[in-house]
Structures are given as structure tokens and as C-alpha cells.
PDB file of C-alpha atoms in Angstrom:
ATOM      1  CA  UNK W   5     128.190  82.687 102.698  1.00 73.00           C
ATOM      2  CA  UNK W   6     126.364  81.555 105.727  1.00 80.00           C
ATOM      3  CA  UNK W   7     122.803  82.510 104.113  1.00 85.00           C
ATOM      4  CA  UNK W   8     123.908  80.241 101.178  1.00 85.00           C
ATOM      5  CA  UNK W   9     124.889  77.451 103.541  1.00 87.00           C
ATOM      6  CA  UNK W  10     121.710  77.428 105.850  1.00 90.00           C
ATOM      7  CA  UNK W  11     119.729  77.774 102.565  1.00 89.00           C
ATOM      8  CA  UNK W  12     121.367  74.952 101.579  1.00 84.00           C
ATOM      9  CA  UNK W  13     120.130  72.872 104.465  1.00 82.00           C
ATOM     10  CA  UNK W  14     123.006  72.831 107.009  1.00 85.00           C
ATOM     11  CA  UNK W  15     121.052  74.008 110.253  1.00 83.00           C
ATOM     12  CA  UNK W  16     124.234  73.317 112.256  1.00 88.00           C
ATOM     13  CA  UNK W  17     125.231  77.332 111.504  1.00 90.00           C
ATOM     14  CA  UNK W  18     121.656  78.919 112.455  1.00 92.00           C
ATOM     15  CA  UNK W  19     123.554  81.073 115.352  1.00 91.00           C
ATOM     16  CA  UNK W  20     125.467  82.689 112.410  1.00 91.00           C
ATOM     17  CA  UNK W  21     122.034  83.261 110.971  1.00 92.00           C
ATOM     18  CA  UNK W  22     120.690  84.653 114.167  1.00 93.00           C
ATOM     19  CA  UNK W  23     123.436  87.092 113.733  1.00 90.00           C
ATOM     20  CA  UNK W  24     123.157  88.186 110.612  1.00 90.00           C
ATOM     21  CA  UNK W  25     119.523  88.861 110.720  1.00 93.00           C
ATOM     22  CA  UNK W  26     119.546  90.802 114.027  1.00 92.00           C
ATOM     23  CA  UNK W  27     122.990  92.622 113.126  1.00 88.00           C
ATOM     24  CA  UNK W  28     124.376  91.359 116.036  1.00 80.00           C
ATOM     25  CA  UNK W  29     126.499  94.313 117.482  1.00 76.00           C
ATOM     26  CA  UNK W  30     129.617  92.358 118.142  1.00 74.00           C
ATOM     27  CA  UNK W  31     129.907  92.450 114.368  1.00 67.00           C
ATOM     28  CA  UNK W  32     129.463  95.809 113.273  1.00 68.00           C
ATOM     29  CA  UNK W  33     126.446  98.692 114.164  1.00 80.00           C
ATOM     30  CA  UNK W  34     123.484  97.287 112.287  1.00 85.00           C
ATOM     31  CA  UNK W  35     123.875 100.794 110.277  1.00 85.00           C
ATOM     32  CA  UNK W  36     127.018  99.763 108.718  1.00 86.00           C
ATOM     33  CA  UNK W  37     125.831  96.348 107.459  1.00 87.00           C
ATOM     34  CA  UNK W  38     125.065  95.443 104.216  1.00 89.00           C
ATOM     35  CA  UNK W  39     123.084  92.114 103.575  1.00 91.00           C
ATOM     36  CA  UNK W  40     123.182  90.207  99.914  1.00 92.00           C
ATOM     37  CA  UNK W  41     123.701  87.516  98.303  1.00 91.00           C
ATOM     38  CA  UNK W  42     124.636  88.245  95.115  1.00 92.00           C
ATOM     39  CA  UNK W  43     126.605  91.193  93.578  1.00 88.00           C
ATOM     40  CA  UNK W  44     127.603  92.293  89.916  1.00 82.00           C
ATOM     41  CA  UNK W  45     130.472  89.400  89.393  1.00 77.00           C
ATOM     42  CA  UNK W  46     130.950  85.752  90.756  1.00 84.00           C
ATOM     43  CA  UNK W  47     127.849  83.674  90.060  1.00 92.00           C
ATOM     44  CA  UNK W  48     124.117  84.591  90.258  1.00 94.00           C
ATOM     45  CA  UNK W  49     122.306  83.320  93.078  1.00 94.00           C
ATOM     46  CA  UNK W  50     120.275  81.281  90.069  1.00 94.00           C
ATOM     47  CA  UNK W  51     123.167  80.296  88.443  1.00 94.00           C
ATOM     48  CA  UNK W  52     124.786  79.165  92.219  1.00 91.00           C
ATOM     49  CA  UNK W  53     122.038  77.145  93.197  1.00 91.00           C
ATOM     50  CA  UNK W  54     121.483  75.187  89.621  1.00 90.00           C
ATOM     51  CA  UNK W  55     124.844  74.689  89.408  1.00 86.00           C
ATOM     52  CA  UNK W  56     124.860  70.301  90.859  1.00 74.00           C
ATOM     53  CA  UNK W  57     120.900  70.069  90.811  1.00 75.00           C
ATOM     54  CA  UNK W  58     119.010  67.895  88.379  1.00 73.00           C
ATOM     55  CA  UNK W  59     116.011  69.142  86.454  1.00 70.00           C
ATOM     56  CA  UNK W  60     113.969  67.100  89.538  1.00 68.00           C
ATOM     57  CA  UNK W  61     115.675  69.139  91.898  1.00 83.00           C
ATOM     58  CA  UNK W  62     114.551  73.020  90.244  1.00 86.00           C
ATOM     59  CA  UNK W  63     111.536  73.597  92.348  1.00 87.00           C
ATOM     60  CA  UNK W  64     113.746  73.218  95.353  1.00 88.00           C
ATOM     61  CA  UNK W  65     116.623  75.799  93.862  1.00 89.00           C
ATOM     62  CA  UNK W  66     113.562  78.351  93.166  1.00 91.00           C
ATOM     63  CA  UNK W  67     112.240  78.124  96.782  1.00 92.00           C
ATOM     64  CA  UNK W  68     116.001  78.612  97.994  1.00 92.00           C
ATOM     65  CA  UNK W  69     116.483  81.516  95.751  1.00 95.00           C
ATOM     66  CA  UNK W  70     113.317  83.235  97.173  1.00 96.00           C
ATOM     67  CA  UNK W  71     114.396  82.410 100.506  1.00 95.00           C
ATOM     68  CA  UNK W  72     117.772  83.662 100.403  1.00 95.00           C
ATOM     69  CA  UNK W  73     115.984  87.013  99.538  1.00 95.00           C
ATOM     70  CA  UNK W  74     113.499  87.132 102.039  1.00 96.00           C
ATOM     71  CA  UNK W  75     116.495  87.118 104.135  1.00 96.00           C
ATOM     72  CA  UNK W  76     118.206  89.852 102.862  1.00 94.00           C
ATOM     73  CA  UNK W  77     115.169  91.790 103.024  1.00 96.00           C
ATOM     74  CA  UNK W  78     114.253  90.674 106.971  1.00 96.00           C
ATOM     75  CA  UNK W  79     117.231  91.590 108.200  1.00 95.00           C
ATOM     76  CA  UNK W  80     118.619  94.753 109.836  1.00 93.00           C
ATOM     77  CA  UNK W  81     120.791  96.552 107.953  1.00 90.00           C
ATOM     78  CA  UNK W  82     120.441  97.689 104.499  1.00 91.00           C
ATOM     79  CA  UNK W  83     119.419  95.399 101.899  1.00 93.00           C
ATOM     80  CA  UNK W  84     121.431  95.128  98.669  1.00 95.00           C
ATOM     81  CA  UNK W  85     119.478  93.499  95.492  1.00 95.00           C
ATOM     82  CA  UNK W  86     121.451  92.718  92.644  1.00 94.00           C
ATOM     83  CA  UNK W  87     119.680  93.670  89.097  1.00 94.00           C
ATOM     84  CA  UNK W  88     117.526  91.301  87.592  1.00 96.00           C
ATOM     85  CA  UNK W  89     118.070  89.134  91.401  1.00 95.00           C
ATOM     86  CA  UNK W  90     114.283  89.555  91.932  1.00 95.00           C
ATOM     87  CA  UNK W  91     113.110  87.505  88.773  1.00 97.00           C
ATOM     88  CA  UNK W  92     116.443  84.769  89.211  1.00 96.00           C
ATOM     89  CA  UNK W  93     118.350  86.245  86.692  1.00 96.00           C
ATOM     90  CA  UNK W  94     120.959  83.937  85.001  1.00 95.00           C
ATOM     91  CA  UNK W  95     124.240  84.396  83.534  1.00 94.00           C
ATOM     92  CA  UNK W  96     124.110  81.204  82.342  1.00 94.00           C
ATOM     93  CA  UNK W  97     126.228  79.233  84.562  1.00 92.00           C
ATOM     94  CA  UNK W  98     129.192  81.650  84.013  1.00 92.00           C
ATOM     95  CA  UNK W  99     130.891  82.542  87.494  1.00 90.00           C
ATOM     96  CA  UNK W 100     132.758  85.971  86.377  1.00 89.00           C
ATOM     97  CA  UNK W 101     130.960  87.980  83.659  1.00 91.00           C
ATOM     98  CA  UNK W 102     132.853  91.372  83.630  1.00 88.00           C
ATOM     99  CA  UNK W 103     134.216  91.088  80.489  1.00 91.00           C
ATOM    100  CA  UNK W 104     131.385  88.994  79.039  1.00 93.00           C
ATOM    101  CA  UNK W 105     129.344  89.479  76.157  1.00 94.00           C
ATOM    102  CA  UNK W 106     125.841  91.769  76.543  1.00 93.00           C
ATOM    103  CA  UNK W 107     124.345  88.577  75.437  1.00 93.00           C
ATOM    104  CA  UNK W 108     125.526  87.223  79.426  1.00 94.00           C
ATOM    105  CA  UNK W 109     125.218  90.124  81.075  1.00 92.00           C
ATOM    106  CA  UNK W 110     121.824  91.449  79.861  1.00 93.00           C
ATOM    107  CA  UNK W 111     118.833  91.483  81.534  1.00 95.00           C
ATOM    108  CA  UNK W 112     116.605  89.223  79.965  1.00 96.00           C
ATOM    109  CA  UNK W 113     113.172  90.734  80.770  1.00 97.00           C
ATOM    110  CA  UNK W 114     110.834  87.604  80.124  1.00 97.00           C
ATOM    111  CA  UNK W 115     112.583  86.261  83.069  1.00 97.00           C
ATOM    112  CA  UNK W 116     110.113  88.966  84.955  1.00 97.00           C
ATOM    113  CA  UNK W 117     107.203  87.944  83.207  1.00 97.00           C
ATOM    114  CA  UNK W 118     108.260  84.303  83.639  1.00 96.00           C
ATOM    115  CA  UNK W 119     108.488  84.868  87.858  1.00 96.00           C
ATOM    116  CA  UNK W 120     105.997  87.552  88.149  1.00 97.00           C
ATOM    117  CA  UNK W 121     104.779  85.431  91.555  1.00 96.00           C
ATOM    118  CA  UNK W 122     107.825  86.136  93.095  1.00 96.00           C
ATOM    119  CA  UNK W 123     108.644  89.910  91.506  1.00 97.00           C
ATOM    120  CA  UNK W 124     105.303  90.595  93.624  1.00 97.00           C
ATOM    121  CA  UNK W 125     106.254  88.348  96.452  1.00 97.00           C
ATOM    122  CA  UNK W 126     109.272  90.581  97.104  1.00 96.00           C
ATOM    123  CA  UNK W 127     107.547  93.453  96.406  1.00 97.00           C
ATOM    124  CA  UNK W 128     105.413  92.728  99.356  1.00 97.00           C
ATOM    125  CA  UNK W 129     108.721  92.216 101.748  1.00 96.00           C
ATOM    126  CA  UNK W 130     110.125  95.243 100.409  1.00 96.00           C
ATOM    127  CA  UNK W 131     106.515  97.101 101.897  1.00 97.00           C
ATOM    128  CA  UNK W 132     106.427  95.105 104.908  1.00 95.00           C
ATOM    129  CA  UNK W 133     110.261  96.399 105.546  1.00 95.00           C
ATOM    130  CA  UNK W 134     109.231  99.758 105.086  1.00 95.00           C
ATOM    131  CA  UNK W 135     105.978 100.005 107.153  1.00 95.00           C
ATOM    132  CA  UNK W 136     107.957  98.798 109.935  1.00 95.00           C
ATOM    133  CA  UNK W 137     110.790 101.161 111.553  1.00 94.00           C
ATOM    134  CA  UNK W 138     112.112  97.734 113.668  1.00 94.00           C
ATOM    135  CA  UNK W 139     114.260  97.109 111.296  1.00 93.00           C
ATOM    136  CA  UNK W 140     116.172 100.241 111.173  1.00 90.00           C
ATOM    137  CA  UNK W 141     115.839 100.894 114.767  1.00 91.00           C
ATOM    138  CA  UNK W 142     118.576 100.032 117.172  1.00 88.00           C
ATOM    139  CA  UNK W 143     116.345  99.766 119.910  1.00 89.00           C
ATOM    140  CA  UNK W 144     113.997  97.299 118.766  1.00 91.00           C
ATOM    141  CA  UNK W 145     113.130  94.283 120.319  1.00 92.00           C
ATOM    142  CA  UNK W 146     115.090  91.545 118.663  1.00 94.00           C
ATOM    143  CA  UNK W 147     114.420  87.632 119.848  1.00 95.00           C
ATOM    144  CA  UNK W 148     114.719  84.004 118.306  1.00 97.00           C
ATOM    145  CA  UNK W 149     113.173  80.772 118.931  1.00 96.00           C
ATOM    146  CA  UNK W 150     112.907  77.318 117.589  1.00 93.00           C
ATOM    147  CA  UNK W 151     110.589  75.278 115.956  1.00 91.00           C
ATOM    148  CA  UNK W 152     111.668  72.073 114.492  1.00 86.00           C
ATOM    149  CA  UNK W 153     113.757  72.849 112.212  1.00 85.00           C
ATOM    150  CA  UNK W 154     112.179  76.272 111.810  1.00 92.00           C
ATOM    151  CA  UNK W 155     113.674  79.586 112.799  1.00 95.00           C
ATOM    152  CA  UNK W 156     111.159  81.869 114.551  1.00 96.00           C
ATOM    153  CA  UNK W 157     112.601  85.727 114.630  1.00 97.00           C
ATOM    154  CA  UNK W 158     110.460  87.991 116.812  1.00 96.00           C
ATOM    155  CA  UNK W 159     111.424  91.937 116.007  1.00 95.00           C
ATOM    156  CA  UNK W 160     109.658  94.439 117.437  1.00 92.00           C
ATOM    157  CA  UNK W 161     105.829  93.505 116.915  1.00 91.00           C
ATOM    158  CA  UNK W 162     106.597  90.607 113.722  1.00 94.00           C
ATOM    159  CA  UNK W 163     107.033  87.389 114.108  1.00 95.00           C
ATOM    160  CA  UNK W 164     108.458  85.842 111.052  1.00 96.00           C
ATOM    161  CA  UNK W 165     108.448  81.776 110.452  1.00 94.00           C
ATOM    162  CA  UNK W 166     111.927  80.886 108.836  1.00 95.00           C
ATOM    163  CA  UNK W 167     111.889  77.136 107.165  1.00 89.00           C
ATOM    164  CA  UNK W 168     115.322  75.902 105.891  1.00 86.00           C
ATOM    165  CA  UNK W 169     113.494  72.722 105.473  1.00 79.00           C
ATOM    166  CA  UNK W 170     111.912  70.787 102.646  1.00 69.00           C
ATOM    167  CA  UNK W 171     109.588  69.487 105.691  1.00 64.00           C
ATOM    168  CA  UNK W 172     106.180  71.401 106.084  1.00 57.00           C
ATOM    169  CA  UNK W 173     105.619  72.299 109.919  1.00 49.00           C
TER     170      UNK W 173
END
């Protein structure tokens, strides 16, 4: 929840964020962590973020889709992606689809096609999380500064720009 409510533009909980991106030990050992969003019932993280916004408001639900990713992917701890996540799957507004019909729970596949930008755009996160041990290591340098209303997180030898913001830096 507190990815989904700084996503959402409420600033006022970036220590929480802090924490959940550095797997802040007082929490739990970074190796027992498990960072998502979304999972295999409740709403899509599509489906969550179009649920009040207006067909002028989309382009802002895509960019907080792919930024709620990101996250999951930047922080320590393992990263859990929920099928069909990385092209915004839908389940068309439906919050609890296990006994659904295939026709709501399938992947549609032209969704991939349709968001092949950010398929590769995660794809690239995924490599950067991999070339770099930080992540995984306990004993990596973890820091945070501000910017504005940016988030800068400094882990080992990365220095990542987070922007909750509609406002370009």
C-alpha cells in the first residue's frame, strides 16, 4: 500500500518509501522481503489506477503503473511480477477474479504488443538489477536524498532519480 499511495502523489509517506526500498532491517532481513504490487486476486495495478480517472487523466495512470514497477524492481529484496503486470494487464475493472471467466482472467497478448515501450523498459531494470549485486547484498551502501519533490536513492555505485511528481525537475 504505501507504493500505491506515494505513486499516487502523497509525498507526506516517502520515509515509508525509504524503507521499503532499502529493506530497512527493523522490518524484516532484506532476504525475507518480498516487494509487489499486484498479485493473482484483488485488482490489477491497471485496473487500480483507472479505476476514478477520466480518459484525460490515462497518460498519468500509465506513468504510475510503470513507476510502481520500477519500484518493485529497485528495491532490495526479491521482486514479485504478477503475469501479464509488465504490459498493464486488465481484468477489466473486476477487483476479485478467482472464480471469473477465462475471458477476465486471460492474458490478452496484444496488450504486449500494444506496450512494447514499456515490456522493454522493464526489461532493462530487470538487467540493471542483475548486473548489480547491491541489491542483494546486505552490506551495500544504502543512502537517500531530496530533490524537490524527487527521491534520490544512492545504493552502492547507482544513483537512481525517483519523481512522484507530474512536475519535470
Amino acid at each position: 500500500e504505501t507504493i500505491i499511495h506515494y505513486i499516487s502523489g502523497n509525498n507526506t509517506i516517502v520515509n515509508n518509501v525509504k524503507n521499503a526500498l532499502a529493506a530497512d532491517p527493523s522490518y524484516l532481513d532484506m532476504h525475507h522481503t518480498l516487494n509487489y504490487v499486484e498479485c493473482h486476486d484483488n485488482y490489477t495495478m491497471y485496473d487500480r489506477m483507472m479505476l476514478y480517472k477520466s480518459d484525460v487523466e490515462k497518460w498519468l495512470s500509465l506513468l504510475r503503473c510503470k513507476l510502481a514497477l520500477s519500484l518493485i524492481l529497485i528495491a532490495r529484496g526479491a521482486s514479485f511480477i504478477h503475469a501479464g503486470e509488465e504490459f498493464l494487464r486488465t481484468k477489466y475493472g473486476l477487483r476479485d477474479s478467482y472464480n471469473a471467466s477465462d475471458e477476465i482472467n486471460a492474458l490478452d497478448w496484444n496488450l504486449r504488443t500494444r506496450h512494447k515501450e514499456l515490456c522493454s523498459y522493464l526489461k532493462d531494470l530487470i538487467r540493471i538489477r542483475k548486473e548489480n549485486s547491491d541489491f542483494d547484498d546486505e552490506d551495500a551502501a544504502v543512502d537517500f536524498s531530496e530533490y524537490y519533490e524527487c527521491l534520490i536513492y544512492n545504493i552502492g555505485n547507482l544513483k537512481i532519480i525517483i519523481n512522484p511528481s507530474t512536475n519535470e525537475i
